[in-house]
mmCIF file of C-alpha atoms in Angstrom:
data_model
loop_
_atom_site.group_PDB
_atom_site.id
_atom_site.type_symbol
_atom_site.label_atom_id
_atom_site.label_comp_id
_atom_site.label_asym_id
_atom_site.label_seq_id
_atom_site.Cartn_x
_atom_site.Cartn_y
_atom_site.Cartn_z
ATOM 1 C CA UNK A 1496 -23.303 11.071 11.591
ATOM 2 C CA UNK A 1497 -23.082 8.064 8.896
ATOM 3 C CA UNK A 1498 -23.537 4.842 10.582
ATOM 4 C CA UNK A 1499 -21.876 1.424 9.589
ATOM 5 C CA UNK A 1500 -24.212 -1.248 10.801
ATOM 6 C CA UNK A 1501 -22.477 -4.683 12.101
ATOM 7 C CA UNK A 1502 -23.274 -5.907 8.514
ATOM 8 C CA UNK A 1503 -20.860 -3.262 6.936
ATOM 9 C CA UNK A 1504 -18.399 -4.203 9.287
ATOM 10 C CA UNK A 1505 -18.494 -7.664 8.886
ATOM 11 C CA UNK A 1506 -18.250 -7.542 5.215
ATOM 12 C CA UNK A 1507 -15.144 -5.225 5.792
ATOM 13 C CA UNK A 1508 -13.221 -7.332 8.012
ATOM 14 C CA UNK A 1509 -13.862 -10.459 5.361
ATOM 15 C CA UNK A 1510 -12.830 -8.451 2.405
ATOM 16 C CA UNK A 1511 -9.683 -7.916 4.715
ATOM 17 C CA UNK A 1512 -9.122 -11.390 5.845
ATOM 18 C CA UNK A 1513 -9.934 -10.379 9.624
ATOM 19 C CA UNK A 1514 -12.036 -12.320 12.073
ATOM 20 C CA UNK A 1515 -13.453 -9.572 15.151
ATOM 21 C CA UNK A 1516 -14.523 -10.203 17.929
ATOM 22 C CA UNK A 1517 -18.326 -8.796 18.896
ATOM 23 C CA UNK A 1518 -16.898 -6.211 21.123
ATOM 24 C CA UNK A 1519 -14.484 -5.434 18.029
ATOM 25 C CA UNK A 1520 -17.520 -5.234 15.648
ATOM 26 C CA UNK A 1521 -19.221 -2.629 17.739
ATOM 27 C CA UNK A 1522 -16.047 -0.002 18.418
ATOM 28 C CA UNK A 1523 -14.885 -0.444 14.404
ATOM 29 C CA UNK A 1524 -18.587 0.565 13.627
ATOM 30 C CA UNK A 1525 -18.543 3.457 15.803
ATOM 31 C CA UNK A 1526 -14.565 4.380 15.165
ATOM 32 C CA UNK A 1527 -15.366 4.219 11.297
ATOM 33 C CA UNK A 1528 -18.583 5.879 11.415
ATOM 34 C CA UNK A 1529 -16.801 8.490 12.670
ATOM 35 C CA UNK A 1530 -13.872 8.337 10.473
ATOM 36 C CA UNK A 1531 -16.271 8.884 7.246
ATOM 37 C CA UNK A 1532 -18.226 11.659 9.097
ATOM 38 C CA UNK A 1533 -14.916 13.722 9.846
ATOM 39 C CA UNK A 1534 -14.002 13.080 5.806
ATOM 40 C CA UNK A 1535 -17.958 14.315 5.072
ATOM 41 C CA UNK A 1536 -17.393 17.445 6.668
ATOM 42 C CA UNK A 1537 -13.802 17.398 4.825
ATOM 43 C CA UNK A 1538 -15.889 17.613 1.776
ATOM 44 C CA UNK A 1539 -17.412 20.467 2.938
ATOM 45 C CA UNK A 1540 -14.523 22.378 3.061
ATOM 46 C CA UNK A 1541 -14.188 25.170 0.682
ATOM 47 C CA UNK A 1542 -10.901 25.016 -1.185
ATOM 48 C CA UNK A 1543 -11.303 26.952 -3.880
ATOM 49 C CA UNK A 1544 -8.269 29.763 -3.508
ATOM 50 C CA UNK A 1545 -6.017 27.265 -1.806
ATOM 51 C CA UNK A 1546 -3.431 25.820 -4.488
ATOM 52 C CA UNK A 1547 -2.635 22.315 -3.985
ATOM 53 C CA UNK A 1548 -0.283 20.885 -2.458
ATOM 54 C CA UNK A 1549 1.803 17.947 -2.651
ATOM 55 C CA UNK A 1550 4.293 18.445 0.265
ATOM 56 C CA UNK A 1551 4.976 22.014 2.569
ATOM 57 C CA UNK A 1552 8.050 21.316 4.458
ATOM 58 C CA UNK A 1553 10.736 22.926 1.381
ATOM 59 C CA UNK A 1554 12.985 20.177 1.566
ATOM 60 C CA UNK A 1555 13.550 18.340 -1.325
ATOM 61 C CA UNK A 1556 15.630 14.706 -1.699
ATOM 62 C CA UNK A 1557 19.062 14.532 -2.643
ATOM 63 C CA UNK A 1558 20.146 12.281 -5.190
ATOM 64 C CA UNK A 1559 23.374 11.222 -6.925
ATOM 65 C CA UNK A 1560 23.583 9.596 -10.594
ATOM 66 C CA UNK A 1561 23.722 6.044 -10.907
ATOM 67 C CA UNK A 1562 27.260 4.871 -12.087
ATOM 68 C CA UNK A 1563 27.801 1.313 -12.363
ATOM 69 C CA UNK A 1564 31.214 -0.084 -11.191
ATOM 70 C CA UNK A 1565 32.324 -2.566 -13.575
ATOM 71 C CA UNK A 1566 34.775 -3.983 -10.851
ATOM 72 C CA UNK A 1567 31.902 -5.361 -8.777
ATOM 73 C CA UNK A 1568 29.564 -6.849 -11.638
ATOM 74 C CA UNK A 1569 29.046 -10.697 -12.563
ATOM 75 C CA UNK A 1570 28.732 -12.071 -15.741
ATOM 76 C CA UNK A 1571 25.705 -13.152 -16.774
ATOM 77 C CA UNK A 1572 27.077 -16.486 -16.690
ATOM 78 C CA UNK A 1573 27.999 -16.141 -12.943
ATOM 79 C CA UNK A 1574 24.957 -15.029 -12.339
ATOM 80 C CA UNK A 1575 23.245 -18.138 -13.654
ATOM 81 C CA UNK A 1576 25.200 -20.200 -12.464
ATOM 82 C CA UNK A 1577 23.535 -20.770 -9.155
ATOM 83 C CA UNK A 1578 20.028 -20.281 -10.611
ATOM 84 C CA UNK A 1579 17.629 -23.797 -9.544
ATOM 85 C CA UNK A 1580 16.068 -22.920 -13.218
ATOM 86 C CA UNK A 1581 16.308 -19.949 -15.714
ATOM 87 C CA UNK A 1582 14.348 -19.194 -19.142
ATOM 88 C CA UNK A 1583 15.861 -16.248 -21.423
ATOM 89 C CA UNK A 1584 18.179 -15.219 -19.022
ATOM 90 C CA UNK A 1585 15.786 -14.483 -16.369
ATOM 91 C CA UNK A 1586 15.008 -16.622 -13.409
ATOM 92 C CA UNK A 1587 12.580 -19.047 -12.996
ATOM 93 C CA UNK A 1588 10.630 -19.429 -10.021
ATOM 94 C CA UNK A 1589 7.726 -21.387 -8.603
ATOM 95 C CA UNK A 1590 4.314 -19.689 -8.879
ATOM 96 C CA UNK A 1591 3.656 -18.717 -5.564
ATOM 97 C CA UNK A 1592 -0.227 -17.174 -6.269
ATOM 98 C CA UNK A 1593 -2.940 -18.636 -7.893
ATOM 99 C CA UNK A 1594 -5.798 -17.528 -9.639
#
């Protein structure tokens, strides 16, 4: 079985923004450990006359065109109207993310 040490774990959880607990640390390491391990033996698996699959249920969605209903559209001027700011007809908004 693969083993993720409390290092591996601890860089995990701050690559995902998480602070564990020690008694979190030590079930992640042996819940993931075993997670990879079950995907190892995955690996393993000889697929080579299955054909692959992308979904086996048969049912497939059902969709209608788009038609646009000209008696529930806004000009673009309507639509700017109650913009705070707008550049080329698009709206302009605070950055919200930095680099």
């Amino acid at each position: 079985m693969i083993h993720l040490t409390k290092s591996d774990i601890l860089h995990l959880a701050k690559l995902s923004g998480l602070t564990l607990t020690e008694k979190e640390v030590k079930e992640l390491s042996y819940d993931l450990s075993s997670v990879i391990t079950f995907f190892e033996e995955l690996k393993e698996t000889n697929t080579k006359n299955i054909l692959p699959t992308s979904q086996t249920t048969g049912l497939e969605n059902i969709t209608r065109a788009d038609k646009i209903d000209t008696n529930q559209t806004l000009s673009l001027e309507d639509v700017m109207y109650n913009a705070n700011d707008n550049k080329n007809n698009l709206f302009k908004v605070p950055i919200i993310l930095k680099k």
